[in-house]
Short mmCIF file of N, CA and C in Angstrom, two decimals:
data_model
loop_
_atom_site.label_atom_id
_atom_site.label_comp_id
_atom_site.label_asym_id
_atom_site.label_seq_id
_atom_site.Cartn_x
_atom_site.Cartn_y
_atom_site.Cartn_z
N UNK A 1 72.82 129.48 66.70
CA UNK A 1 72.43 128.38 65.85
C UNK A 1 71.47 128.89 64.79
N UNK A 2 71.51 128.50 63.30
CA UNK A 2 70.76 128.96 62.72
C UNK A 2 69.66 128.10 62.25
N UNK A 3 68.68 127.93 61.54
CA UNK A 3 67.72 127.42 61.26
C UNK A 3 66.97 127.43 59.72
N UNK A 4 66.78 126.55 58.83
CA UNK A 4 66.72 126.63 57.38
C UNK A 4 65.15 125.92 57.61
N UNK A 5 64.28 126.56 56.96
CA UNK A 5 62.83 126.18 57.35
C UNK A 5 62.00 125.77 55.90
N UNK A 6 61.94 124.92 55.14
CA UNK A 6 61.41 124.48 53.99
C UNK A 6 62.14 125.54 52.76
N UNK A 7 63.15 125.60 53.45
CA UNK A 7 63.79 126.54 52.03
C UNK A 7 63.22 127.82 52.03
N UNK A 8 62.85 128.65 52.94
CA UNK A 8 62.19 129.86 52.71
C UNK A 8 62.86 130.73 53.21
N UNK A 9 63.55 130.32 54.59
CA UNK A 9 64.15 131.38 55.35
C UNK A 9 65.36 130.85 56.21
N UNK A 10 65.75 131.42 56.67
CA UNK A 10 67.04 131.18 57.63
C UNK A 10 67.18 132.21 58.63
N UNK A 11 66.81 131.49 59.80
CA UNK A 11 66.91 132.15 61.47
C UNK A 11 68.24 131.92 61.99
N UNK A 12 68.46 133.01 62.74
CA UNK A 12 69.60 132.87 63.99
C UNK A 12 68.41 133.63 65.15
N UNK A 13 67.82 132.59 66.19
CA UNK A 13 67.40 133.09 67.13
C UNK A 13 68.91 133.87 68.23
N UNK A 14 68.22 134.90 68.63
CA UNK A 14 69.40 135.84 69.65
C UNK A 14 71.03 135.88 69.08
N UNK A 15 71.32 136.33 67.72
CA UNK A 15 72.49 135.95 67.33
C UNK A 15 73.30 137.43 68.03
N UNK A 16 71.97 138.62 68.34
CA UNK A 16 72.84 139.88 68.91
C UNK A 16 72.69 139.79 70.66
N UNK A 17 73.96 140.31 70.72
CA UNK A 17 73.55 140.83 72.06
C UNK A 17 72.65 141.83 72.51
N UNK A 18 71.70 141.38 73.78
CA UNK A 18 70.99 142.91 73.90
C UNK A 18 71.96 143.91 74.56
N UNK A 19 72.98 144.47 74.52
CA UNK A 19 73.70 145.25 74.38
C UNK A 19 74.13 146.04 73.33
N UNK A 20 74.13 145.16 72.55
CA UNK A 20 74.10 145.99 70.79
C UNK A 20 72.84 145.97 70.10
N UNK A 21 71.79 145.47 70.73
CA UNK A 21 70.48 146.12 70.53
C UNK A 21 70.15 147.17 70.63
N UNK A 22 70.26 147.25 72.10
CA UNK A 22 70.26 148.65 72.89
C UNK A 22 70.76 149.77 72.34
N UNK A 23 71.78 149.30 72.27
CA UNK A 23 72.59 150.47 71.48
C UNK A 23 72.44 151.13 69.84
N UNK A 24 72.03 150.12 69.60
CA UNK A 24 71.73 150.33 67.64
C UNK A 24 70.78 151.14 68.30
N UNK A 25 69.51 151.09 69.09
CA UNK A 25 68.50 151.71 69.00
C UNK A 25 68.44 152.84 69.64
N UNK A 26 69.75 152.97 70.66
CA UNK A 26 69.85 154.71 71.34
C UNK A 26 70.53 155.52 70.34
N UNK A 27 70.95 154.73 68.96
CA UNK A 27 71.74 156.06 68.30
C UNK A 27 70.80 156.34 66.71
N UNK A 28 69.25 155.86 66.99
CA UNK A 28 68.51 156.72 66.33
C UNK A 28 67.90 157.53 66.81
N UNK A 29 67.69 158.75 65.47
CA UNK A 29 66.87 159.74 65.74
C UNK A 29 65.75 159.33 65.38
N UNK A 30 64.89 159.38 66.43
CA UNK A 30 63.21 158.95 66.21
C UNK A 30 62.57 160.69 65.69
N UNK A 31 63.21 161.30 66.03
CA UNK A 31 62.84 163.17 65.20
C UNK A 31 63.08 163.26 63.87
N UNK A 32 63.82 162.48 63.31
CA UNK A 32 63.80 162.08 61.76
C UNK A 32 63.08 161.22 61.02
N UNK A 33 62.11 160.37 62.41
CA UNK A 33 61.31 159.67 61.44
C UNK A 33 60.30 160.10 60.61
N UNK A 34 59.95 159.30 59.92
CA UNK A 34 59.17 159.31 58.89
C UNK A 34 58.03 158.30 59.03
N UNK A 35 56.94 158.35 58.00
CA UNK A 35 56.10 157.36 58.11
C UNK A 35 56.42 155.90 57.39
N UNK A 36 56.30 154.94 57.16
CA UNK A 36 56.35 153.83 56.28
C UNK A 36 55.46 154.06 55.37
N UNK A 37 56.41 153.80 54.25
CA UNK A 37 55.64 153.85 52.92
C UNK A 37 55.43 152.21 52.25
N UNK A 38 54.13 152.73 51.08
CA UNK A 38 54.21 151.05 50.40
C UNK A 38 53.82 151.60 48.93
N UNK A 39 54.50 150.75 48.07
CA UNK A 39 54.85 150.61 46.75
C UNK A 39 56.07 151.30 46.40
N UNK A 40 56.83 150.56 45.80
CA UNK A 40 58.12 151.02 45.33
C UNK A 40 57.96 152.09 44.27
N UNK A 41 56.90 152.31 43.55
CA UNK A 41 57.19 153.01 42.18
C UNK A 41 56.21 154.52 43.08
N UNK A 42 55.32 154.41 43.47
CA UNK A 42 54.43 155.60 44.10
C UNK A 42 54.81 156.03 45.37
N UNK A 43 55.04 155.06 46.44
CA UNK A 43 55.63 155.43 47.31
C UNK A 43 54.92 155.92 47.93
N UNK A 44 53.56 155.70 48.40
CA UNK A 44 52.55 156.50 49.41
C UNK A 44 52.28 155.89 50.64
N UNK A 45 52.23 156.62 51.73
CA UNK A 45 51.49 156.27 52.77
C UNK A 45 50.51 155.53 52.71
N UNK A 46 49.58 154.26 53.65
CA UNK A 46 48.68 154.21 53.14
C UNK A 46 48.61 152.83 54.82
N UNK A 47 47.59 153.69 55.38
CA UNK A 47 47.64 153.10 56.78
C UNK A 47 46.64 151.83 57.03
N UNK A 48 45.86 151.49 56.05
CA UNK A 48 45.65 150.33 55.93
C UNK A 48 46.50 149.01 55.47
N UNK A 49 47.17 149.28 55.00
CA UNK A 49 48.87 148.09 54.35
C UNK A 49 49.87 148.36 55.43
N UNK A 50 50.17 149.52 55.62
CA UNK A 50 51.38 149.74 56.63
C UNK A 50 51.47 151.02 57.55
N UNK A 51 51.63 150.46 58.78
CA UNK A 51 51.93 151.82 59.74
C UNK A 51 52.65 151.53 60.41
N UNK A 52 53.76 152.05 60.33
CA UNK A 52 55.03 151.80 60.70
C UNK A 52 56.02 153.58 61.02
N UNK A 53 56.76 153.80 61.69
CA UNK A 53 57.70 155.40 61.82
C UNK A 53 59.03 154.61 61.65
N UNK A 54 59.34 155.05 60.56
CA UNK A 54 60.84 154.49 60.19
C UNK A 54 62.08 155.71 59.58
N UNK A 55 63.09 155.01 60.50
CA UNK A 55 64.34 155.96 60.09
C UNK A 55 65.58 155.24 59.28
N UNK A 56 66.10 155.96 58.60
CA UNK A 56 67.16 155.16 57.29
C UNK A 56 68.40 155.55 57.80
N UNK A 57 69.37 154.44 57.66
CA UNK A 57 70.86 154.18 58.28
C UNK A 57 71.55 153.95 56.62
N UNK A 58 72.69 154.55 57.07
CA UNK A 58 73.28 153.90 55.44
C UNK A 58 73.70 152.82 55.92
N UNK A 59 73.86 151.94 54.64
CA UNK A 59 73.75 150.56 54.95
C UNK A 59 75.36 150.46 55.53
N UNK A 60 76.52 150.76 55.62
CA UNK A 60 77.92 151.05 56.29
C UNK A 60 77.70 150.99 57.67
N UNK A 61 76.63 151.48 57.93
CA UNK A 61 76.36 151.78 59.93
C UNK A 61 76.62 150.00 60.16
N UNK A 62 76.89 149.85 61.53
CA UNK A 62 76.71 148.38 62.05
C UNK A 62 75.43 147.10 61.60
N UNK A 63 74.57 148.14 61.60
CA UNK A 63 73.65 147.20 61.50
C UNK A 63 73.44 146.76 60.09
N UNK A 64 73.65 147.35 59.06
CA UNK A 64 73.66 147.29 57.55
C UNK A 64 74.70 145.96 57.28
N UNK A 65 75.86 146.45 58.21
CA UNK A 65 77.25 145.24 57.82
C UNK A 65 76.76 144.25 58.94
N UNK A 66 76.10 143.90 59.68
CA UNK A 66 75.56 142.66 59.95
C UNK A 66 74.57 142.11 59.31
N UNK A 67 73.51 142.88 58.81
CA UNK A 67 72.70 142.25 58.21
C UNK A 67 73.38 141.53 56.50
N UNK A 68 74.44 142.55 56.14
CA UNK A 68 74.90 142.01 54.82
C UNK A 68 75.60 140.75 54.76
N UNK A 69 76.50 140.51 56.40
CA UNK A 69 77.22 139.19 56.41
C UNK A 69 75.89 137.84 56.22
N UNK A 70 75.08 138.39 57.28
CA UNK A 70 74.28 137.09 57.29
C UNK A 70 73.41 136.67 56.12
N UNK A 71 73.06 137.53 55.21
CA UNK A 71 72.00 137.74 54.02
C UNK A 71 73.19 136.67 53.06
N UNK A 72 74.91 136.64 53.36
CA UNK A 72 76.08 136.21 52.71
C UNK A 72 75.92 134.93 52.70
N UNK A 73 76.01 134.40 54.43
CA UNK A 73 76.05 133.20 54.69
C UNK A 73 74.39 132.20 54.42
N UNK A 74 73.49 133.06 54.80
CA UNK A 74 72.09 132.49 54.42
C UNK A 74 72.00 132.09 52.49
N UNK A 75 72.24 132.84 51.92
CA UNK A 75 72.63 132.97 50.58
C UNK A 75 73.25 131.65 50.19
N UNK A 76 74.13 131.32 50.37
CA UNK A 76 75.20 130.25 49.94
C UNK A 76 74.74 128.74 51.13
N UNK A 77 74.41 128.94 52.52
CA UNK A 77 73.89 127.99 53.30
C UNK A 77 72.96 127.47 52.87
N UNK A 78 71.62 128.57 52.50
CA UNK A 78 70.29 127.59 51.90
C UNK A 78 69.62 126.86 50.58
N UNK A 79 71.27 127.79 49.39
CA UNK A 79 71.48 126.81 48.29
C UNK A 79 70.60 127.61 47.34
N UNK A 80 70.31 128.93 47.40
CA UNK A 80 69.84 129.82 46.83
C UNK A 80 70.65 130.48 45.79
N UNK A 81 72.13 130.39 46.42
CA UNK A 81 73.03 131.27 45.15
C UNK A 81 72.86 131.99 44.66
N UNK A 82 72.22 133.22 44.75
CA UNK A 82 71.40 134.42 43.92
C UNK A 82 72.82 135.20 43.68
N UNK A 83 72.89 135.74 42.82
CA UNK A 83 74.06 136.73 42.38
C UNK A 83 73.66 138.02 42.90
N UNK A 84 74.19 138.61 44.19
CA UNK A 84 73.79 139.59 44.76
C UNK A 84 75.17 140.49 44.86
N UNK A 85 74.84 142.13 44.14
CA UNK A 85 75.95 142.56 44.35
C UNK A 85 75.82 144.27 44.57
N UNK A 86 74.60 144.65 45.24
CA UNK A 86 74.21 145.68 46.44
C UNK A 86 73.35 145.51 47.14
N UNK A 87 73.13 146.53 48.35
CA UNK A 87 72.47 146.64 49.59
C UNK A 87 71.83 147.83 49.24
N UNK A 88 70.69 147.66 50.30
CA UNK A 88 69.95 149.36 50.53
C UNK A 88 70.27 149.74 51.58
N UNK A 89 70.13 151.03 51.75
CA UNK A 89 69.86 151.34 53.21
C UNK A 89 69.46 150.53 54.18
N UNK A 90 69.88 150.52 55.43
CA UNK A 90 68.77 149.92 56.62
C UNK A 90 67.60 150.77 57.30
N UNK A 91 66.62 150.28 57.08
CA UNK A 91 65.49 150.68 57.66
C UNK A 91 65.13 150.13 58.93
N UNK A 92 64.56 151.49 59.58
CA UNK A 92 65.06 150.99 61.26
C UNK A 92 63.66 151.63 61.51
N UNK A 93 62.50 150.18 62.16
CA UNK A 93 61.18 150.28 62.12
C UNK A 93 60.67 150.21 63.93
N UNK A 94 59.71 151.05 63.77
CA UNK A 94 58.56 151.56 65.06
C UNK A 94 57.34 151.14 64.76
N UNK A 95 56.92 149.56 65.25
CA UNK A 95 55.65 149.55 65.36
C UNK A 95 55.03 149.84 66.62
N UNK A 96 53.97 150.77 66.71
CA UNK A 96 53.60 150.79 68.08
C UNK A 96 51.92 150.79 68.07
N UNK A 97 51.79 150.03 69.72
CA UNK A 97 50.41 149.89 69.41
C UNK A 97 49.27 150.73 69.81
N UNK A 98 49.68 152.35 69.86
CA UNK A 98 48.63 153.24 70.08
C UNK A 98 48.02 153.22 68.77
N UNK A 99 48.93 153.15 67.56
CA UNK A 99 48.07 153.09 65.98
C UNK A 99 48.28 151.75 65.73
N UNK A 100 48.16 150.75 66.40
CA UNK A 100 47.87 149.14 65.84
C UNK A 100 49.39 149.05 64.76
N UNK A 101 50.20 149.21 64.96
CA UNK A 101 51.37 149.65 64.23
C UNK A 101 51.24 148.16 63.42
N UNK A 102 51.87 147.87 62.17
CA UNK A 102 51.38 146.56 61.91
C UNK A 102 52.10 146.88 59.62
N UNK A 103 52.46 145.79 59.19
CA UNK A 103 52.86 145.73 57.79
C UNK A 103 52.09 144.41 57.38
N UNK A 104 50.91 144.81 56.57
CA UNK A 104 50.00 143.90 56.04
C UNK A 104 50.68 142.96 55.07
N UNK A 105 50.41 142.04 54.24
CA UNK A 105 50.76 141.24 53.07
C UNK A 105 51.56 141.72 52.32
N UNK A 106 52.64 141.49 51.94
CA UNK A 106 53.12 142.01 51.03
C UNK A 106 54.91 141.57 50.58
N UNK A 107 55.39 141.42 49.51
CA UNK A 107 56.54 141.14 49.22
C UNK A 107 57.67 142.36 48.90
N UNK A 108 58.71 142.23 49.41
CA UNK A 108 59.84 143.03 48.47
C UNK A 108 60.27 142.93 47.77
N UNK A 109 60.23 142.14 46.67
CA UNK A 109 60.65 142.46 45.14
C UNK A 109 59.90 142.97 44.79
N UNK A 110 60.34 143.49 43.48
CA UNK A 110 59.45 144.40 42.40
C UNK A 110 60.43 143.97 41.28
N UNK A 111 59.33 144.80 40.26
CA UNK A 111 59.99 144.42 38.62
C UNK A 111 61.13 145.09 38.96
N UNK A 112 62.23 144.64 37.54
CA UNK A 112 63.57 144.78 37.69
C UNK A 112 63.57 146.46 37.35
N UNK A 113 64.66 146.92 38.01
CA UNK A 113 64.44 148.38 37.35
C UNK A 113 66.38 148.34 37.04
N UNK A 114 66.38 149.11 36.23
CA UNK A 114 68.15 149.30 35.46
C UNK A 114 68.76 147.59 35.41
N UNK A 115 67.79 146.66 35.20
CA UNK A 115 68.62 145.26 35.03
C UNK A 115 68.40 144.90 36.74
N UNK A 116 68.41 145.34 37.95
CA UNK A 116 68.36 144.80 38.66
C UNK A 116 67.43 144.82 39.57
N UNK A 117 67.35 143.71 40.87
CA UNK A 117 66.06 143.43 41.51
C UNK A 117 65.98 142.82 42.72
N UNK A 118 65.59 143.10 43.61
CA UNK A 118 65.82 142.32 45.39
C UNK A 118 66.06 141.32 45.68
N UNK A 119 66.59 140.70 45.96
CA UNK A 119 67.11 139.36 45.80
C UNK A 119 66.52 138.52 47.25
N UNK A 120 66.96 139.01 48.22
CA UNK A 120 67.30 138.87 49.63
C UNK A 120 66.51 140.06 50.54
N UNK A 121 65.72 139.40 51.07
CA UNK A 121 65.71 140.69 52.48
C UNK A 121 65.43 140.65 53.80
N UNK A 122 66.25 140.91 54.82
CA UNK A 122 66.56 140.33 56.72
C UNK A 122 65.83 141.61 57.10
N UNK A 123 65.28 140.86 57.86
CA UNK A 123 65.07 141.05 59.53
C UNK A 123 65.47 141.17 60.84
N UNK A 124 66.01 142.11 61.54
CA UNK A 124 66.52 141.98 63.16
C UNK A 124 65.64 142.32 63.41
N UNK A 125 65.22 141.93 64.77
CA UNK A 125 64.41 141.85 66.37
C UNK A 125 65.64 143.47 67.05
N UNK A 126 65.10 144.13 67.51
CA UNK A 126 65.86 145.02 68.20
C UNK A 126 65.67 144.96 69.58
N UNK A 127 64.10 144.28 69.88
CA UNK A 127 63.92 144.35 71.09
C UNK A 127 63.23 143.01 71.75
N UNK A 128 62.88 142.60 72.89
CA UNK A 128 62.43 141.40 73.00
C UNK A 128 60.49 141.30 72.96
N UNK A 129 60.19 139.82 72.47
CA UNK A 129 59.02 140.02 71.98
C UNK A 129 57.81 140.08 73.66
N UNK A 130 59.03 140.20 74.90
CA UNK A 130 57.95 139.98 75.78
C UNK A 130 57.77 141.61 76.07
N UNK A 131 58.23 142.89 75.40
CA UNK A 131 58.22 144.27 75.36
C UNK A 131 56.72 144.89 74.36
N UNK A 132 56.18 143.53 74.04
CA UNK A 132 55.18 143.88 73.00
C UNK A 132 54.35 142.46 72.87
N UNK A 133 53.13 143.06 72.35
CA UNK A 133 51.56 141.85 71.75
C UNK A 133 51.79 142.19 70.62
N UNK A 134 51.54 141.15 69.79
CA UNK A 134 51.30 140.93 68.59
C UNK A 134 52.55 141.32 67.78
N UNK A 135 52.71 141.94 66.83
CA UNK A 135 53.70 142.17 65.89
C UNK A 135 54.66 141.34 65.50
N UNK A 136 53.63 140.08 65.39
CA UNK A 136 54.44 139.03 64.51
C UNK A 136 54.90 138.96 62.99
N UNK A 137 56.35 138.65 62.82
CA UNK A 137 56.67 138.21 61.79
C UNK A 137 56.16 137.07 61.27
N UNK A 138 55.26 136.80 60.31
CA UNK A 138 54.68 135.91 59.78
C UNK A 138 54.96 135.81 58.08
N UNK A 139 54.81 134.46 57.88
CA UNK A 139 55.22 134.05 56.48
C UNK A 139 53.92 133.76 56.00
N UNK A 140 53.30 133.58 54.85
CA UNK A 140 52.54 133.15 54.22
C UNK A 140 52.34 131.70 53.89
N UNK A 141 51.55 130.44 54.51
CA UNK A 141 51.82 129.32 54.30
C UNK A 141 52.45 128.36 55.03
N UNK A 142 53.37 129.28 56.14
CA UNK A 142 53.99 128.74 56.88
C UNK A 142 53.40 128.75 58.17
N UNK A 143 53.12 127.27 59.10
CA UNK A 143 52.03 127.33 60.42
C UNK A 143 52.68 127.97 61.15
N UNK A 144 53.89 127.53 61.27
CA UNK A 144 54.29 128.28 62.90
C UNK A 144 55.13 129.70 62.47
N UNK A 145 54.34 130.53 62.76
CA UNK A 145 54.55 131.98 62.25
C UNK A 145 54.95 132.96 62.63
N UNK A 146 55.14 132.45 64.18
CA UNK A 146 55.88 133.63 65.53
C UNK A 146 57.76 133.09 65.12
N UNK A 147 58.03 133.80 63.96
CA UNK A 147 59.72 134.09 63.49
C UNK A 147 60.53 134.71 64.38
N UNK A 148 60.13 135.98 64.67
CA UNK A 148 61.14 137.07 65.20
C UNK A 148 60.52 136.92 66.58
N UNK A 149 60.98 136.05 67.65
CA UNK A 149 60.66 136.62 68.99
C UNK A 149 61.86 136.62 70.44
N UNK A 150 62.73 136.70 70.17
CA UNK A 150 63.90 136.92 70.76
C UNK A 150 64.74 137.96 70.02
N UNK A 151 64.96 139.27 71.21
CA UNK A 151 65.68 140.28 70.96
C UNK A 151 66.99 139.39 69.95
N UNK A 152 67.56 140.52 68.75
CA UNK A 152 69.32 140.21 68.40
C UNK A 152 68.72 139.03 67.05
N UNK A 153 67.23 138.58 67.08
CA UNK A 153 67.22 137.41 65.90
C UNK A 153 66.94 138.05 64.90
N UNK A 154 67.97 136.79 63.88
CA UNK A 154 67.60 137.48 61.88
C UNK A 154 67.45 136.80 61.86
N UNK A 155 66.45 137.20 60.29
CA UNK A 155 65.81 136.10 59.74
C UNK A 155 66.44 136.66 58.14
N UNK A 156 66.76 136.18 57.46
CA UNK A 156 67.27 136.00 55.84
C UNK A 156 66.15 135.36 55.36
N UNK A 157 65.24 136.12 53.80
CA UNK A 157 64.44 135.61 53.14
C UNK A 157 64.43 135.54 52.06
N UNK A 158 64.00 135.03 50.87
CA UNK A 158 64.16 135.39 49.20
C UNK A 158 63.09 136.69 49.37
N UNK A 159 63.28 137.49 48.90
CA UNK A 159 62.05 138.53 48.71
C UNK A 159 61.02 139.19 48.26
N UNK A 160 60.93 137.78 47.05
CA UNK A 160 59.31 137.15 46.62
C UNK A 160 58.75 136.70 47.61
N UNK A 161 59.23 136.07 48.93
CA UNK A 161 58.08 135.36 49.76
C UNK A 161 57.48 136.47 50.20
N UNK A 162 55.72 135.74 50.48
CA UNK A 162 54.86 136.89 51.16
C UNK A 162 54.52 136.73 52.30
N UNK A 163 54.99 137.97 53.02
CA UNK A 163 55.08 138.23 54.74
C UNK A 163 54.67 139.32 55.44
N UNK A 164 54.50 139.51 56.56
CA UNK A 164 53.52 140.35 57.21
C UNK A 164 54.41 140.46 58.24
N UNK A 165 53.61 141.97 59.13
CA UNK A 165 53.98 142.27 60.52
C UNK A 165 53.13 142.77 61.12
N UNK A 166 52.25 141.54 61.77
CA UNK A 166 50.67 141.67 62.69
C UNK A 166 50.63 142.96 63.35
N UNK A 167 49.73 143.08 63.21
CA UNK A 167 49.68 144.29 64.44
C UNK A 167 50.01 144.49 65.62
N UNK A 168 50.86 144.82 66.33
CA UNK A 168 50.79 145.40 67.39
C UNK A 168 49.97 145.99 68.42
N UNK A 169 49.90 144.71 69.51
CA UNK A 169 48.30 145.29 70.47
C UNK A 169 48.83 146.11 71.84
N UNK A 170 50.02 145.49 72.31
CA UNK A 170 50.42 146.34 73.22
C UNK A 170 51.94 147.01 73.46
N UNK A 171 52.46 147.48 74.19
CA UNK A 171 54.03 148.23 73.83
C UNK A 171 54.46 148.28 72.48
N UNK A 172 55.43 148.41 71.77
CA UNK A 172 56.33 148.94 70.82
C UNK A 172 57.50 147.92 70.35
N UNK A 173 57.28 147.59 69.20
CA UNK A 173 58.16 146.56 68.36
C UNK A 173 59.00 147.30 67.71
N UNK A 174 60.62 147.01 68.04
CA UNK A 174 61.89 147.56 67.01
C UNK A 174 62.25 146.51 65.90
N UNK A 175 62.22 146.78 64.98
CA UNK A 175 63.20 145.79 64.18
C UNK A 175 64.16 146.77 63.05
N UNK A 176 64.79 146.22 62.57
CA UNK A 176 65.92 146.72 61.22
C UNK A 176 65.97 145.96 60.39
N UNK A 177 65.65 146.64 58.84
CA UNK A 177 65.30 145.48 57.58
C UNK A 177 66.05 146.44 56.57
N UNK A 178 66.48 145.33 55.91
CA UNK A 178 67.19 145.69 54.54
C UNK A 178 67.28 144.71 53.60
N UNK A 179 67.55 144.65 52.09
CA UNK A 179 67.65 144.14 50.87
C UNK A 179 68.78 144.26 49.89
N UNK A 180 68.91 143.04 49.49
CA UNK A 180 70.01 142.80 48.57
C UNK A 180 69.96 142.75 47.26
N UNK A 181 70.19 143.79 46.25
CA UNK A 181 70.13 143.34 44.41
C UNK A 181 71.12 142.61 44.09
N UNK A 182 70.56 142.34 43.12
CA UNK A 182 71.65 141.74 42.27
C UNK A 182 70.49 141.84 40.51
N UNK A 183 70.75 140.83 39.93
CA UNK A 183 70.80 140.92 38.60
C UNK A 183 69.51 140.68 38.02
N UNK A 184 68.46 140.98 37.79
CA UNK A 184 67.14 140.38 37.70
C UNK A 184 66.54 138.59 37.08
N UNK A 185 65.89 138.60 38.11
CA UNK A 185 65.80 136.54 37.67
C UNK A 185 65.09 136.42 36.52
N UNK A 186 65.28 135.64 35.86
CA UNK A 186 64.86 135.02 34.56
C UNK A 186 64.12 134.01 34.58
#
């Protein structure tokens, strides 16, 4: 069942199986990760905004073509209509709470670059939220702010809204996020 919340977002609590959770997450290499970066144009580390170990899937892998169907149907369901006509990579995120793992304030759009600009950007849960404290998906403005807490749930967002991923106080939060261009808004 999905869920349309003041026009901001669109949930499917548990739309995956934890079987294909599981599995998305045994066929990364955590030896390829990397750190999470913030700002699109500089691109630096910077462990006060974000600490996160993240590994990149081309967006073709499973999880890229699920997140693109639903970003489809959220798109046209919540009356947004954005002219969206690529994907990024999927980014496949490790918050953990030996470093307070955690993604402070912040939006995914940015200025338009070659004419185009983020339109859209989801969220999967990889794992369940009783595997971890804290590392809430939170919206800006919005009270009830615990989004992502059942393994397999997306969430579809415009990617001007501003959102966070609390820190992490105990075990290890999976999720997979990616973004949709299209044509820059006017």
């Amino acid at each position: 069942m999905s869920t349309l919340v003041h026009n901001m977002y669109w949930l499917w609590e548990g739309a995956l199986s934890k079987q294909f959770c599981d599995s998305a997450l045994a066929e990364v290499d955590w030896v390829a990760a990397e750190e999470g970066k913030v700002n699109e144009v500089t691109s630096v580390v910077n462990y006060t905004t974000r600490r996160t170990d993240v590994v990149w899937q081309d967006y073709m892998q499973p999880l890229g073509c699920i997140a693109r169907a639903y970003m489809s149907i959220a798109n046209q369901s919540a009356g947004w209509n954005y002219t969206i006509d690529s994907q990024e990579s999927t980014q496949i995120g490790r918050y953990k709470s030996d470093n307070e793992g955690h993604y402070d304030w912040h939006i995914d759009s940015f200025a338009p670059e070659n004419g185009a600009q983020r339109k859209l950007s989801v969220s999967i849960l990889l794992n369940d939220s009783s595997e971890f404290e804290g590392g809430e998906l939170q919206f800006k403005g919005i009270e009830d702010r615990k989004i992502l807490v059942k393994r397999g749930s997306i969430v579809v967002f415009p990617s001007f809204i501003e959102h966070r991923v609390a820190p992490v106080t105990k075990g290890v939060r999976y999720s997979a996020v990616t973004w949709s261009s299209g044509p820059a808004f006017r």
